[in-house]
CSV table of C-alpha atoms and ligand atoms in Angstrom, one decimal:
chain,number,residue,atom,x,y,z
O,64,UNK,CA,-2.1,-3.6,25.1
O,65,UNK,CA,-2.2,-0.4,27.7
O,66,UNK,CA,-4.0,2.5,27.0
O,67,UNK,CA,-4.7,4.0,23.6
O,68,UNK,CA,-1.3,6.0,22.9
O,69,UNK,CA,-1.5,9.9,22.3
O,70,UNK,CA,-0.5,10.4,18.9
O,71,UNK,CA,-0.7,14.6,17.5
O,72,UNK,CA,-2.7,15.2,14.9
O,73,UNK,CA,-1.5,16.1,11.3
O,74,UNK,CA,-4.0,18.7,9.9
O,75,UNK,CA,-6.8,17.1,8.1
O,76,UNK,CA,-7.4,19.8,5.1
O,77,UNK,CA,-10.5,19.2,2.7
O,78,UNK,CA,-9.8,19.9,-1.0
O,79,UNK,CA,-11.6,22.6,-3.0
O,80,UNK,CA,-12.2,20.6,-6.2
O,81,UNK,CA,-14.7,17.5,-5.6
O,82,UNK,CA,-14.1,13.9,-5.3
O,83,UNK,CA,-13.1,11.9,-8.0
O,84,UNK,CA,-9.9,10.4,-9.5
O,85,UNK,CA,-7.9,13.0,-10.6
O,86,UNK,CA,-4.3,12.5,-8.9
O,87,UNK,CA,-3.8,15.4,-6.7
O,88,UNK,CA,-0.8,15.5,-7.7
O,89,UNK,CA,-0.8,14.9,-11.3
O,90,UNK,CA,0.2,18.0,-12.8
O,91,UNK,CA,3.7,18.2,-10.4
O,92,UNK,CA,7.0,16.6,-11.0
O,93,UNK,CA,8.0,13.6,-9.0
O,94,UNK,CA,11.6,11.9,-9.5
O,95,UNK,CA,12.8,9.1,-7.5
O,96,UNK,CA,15.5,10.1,-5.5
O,97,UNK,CA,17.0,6.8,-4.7
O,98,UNK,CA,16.2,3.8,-2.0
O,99,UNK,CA,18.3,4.7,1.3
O,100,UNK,CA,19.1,2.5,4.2
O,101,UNK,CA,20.7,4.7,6.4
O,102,UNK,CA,18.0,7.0,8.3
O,103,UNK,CA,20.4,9.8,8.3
O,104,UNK,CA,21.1,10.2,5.2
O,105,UNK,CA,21.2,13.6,3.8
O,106,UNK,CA,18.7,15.0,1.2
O,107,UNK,CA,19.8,17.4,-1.5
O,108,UNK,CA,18.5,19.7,-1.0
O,109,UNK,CA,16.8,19.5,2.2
O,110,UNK,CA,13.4,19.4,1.7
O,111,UNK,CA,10.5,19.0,4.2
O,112,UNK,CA,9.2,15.3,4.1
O,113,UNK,CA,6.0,13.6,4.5
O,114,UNK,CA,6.4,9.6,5.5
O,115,UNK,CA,4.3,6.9,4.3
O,116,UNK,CA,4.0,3.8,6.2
O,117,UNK,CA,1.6,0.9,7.3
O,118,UNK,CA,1.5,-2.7,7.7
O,119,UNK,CA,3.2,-4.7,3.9
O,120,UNK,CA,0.1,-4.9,1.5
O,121,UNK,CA,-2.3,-2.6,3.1
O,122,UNK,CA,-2.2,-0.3,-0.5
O,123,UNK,CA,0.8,2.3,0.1
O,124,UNK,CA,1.9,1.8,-2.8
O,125,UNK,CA,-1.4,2.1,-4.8
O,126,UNK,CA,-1.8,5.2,-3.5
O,127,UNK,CA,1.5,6.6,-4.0
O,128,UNK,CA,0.1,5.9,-7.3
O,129,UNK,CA,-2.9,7.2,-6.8
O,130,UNK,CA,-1.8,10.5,-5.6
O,131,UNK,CA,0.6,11.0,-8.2
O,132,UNK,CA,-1.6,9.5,-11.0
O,133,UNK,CA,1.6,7.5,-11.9
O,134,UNK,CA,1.4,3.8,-12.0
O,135,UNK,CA,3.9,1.5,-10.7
O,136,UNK,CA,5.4,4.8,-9.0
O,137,UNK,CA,6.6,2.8,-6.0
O,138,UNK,CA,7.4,-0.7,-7.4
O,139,UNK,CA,10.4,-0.2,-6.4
O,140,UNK,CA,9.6,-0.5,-2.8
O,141,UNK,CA,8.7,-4.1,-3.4
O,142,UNK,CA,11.5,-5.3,-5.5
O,143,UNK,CA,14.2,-7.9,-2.9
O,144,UNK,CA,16.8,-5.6,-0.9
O,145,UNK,CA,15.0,-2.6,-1.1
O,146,UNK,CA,12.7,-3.7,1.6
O,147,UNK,CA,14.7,-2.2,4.6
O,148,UNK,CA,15.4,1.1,2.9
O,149,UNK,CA,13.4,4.4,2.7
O,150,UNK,CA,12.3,5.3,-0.9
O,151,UNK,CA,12.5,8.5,-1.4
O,152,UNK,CA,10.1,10.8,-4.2
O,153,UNK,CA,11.1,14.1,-5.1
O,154,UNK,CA,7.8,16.6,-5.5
O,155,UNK,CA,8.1,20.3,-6.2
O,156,UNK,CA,8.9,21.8,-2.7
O,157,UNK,CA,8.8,18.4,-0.6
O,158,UNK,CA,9.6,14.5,-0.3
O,159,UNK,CA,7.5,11.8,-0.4
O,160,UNK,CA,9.2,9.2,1.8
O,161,UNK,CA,7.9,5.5,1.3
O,162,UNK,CA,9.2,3.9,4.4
O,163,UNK,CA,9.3,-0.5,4.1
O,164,UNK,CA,5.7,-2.2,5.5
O,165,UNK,CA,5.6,-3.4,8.9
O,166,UNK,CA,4.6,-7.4,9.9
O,167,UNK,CA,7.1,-7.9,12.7
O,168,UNK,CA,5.3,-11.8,13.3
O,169,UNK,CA,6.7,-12.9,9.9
O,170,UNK,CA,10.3,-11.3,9.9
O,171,UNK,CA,13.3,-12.9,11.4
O,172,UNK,CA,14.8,-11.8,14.4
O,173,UNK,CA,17.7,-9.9,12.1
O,174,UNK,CA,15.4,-8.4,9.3
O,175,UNK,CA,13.0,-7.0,12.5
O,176,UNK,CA,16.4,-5.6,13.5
O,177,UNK,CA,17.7,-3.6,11.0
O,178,UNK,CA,14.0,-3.0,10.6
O,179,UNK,CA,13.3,-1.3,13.9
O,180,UNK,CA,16.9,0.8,13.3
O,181,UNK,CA,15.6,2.2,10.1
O,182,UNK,CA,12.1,3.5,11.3
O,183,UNK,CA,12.4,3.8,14.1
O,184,UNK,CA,16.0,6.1,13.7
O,185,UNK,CA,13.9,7.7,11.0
O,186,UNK,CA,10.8,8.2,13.2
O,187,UNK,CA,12.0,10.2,16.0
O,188,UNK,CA,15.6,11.7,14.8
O,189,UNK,CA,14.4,13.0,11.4
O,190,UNK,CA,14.5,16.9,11.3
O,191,UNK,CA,13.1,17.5,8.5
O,192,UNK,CA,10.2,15.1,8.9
O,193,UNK,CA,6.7,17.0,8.6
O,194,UNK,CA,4.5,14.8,9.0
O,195,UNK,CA,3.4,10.9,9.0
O,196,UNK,CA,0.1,9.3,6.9
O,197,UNK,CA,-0.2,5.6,8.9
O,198,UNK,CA,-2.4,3.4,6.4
O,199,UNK,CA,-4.3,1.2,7.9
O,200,UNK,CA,-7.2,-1.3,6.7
O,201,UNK,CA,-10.6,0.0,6.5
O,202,UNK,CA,-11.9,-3.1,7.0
O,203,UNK,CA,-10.2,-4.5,9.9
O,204,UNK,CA,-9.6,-3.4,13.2
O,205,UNK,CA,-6.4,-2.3,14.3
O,206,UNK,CA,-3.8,-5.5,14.1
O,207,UNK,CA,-1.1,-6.5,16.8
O,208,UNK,CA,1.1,-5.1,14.6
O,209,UNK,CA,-0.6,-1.7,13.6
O,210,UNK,CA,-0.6,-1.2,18.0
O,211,UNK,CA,2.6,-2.1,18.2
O,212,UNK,CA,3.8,0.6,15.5
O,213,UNK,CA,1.1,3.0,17.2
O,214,UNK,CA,3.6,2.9,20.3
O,215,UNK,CA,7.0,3.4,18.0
O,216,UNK,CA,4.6,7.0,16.5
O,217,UNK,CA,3.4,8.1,19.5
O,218,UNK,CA,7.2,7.8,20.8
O,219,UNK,CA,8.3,9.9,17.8
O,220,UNK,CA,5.4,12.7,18.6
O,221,UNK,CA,5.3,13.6,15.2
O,222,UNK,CA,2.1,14.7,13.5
O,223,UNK,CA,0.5,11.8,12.6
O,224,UNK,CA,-2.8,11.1,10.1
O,225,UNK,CA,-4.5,7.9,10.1
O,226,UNK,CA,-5.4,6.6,6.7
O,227,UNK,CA,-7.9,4.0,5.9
O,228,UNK,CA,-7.1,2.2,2.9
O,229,UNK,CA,-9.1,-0.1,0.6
O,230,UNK,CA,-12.6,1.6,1.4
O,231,UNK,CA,-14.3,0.6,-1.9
O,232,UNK,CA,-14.4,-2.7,-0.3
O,233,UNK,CA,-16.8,-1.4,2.3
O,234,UNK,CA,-20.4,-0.9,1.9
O,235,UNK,CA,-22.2,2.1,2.3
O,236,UNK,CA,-23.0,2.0,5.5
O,237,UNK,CA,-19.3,0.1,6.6
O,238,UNK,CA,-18.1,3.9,4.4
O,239,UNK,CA,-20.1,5.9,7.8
O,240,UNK,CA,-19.5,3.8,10.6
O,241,UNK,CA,-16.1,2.3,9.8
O,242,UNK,CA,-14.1,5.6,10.3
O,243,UNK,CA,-15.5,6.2,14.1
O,244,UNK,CA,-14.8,2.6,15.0
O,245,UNK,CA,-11.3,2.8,14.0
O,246,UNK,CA,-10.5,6.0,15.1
O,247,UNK,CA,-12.2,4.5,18.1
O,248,UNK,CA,-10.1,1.5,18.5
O,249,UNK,CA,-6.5,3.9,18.2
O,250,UNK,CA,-7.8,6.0,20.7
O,251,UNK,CA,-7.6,9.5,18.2
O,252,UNK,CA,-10.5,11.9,17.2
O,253,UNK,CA,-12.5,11.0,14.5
O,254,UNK,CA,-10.9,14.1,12.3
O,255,UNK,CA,-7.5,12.5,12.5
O,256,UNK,CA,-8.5,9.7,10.5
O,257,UNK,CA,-9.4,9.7,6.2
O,258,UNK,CA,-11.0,6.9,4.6
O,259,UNK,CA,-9.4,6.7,1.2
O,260,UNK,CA,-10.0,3.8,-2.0
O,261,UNK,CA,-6.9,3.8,-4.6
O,262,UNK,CA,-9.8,2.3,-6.5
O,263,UNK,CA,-12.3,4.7,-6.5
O,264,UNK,CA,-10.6,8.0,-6.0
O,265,UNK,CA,-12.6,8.5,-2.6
O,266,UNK,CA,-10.6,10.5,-0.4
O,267,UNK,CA,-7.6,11.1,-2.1
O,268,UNK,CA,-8.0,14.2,-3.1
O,269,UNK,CA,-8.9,15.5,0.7
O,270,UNK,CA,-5.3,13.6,1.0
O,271,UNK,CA,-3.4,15.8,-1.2
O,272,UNK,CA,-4.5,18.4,0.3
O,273,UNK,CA,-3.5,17.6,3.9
O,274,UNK,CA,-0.3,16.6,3.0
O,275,UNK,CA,0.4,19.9,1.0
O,276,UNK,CA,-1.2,21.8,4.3
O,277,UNK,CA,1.7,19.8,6.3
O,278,UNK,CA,4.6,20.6,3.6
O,279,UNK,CA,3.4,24.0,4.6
O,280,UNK,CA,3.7,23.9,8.0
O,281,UNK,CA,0.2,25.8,8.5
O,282,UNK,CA,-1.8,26.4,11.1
O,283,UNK,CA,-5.3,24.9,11.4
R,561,GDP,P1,1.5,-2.3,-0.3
R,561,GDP,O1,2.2,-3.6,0.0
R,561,GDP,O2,1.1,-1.6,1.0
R,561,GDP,O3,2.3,-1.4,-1.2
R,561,GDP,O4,0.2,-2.6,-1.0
R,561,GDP,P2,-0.3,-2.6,-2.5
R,561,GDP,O5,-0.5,-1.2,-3.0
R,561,GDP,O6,0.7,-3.4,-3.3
R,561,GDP,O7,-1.7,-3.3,-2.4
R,561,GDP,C1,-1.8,-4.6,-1.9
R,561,GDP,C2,-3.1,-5.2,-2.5
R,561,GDP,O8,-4.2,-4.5,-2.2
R,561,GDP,C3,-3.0,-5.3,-4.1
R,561,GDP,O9,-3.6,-6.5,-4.5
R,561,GDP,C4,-3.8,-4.1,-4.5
R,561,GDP,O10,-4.4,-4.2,-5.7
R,561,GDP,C5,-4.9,-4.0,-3.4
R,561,GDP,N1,-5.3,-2.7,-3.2
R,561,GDP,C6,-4.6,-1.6,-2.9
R,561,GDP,N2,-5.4,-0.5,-2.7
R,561,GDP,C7,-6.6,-0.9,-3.0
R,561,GDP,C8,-7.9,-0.2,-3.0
R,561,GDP,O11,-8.0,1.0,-2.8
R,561,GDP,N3,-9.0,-0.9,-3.3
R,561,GDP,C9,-8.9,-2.3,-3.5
R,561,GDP,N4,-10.1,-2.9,-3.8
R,561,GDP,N5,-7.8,-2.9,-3.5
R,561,GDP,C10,-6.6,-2.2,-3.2
């Protein structure tokens, strides 16, 4: 691997009401759109959009759930022949896009294909892409695979915020250190990344948040 790749920052926002596990987003409608192939495809209506991706089973699609305090939200994403195809959420205002898990060693050489076409078409040509959350494993360090993807974001230059999943499954002290260490590892300040549990509740709201402050398009 060469040097740690520049990736922008997506705002990190802290929400008002404290920690716990109320969905953020609970209270707001969200319809599936549809599971979409083709990284052009047009959105009616066009709608800013906030991507969701990491390597398969790092707990996208527990917190899709947990965000939207709807379980078994994004099943669909794991269900045969919707693997290579965006899944799209509508919210009030914005789309939630759940984009297929990376783990290029296991994929054959035509799956990492049409893989690589869809992201990485969606990645850098999407207009009305706001902003990226990457999930990645609070426990481990950054795989082969996660620096592989890190080069395909920092290609794209879109805003991009780093999100560690699973952190209930740290300790304490693992909660303070592990953040620093990963953030380390990508080569990002420690403010562009969020530990987050889909267990616990930790961190989603401060998630909701910064994706709504991306939606938004505001300024820090
Ligand atoms: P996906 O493949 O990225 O959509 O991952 P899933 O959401 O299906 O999660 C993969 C596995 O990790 C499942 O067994 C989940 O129960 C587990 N998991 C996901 N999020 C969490 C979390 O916050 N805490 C713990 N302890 N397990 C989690």
């Amino acid at each position: 691997m060469g040097l740690p790749l520049y990736l922008p920052p997506m705002t990190r926002a802290v929400a008002k009401p404290p920690e716990g596990t109320i969905a953020p987003f609970a209270e707001l409608s969200v319809d599936f759109m549809g599971s979409y192939p083709d990284p052009a495809t047009r959105l009616e209506p066009e709608l800013p959009e906030l991507a969701f991706i990491g390597r398969s089973n790092v707990g996208k699609s527990s917190l899709l759930n947990a965000l939207t305090g709807r379980k078994g939200l994004a099943r669909v994403s794991a269900t045969p022949g919707k693997t290579q195809a965006m899944n799209v959420f509508r919210l009030p205002g914005f789309y939630l896009i759940d984009l297929p898990g990376y783990g290029f060693a296991k994929a054959s050489k035509v799956n990492r294909a049409a893989y690589r076409r869809l992201v990485e078409g969606y990645l850098t040509r999407r207009e009305t892409l706001a902003g990226v959350v990457w999930l990645l494993d609070s426990r481990h360090d950054p795989s082969k695979d996660d620096l592989v993807f890190q080069e395909l974001l920092a290609t794209s230059g879109r805003p991009v915020l780093a999100v560690l999943t699973k952190a209930d499954k740290l300790t304490r002290r693992e909660q303070a250190g592990r953040p620093a260490a990963i953030a380390a590892a990508l080569g990002v300040p420690d403010d562009q990344v969020q530990l987050v549990s889909a267990e616990t509740g930790l961190g989603i709201a401060d998630l909701g948040e910064s994706i709504l402050t991306a939606i938004r398009g505001e300024p820090e």
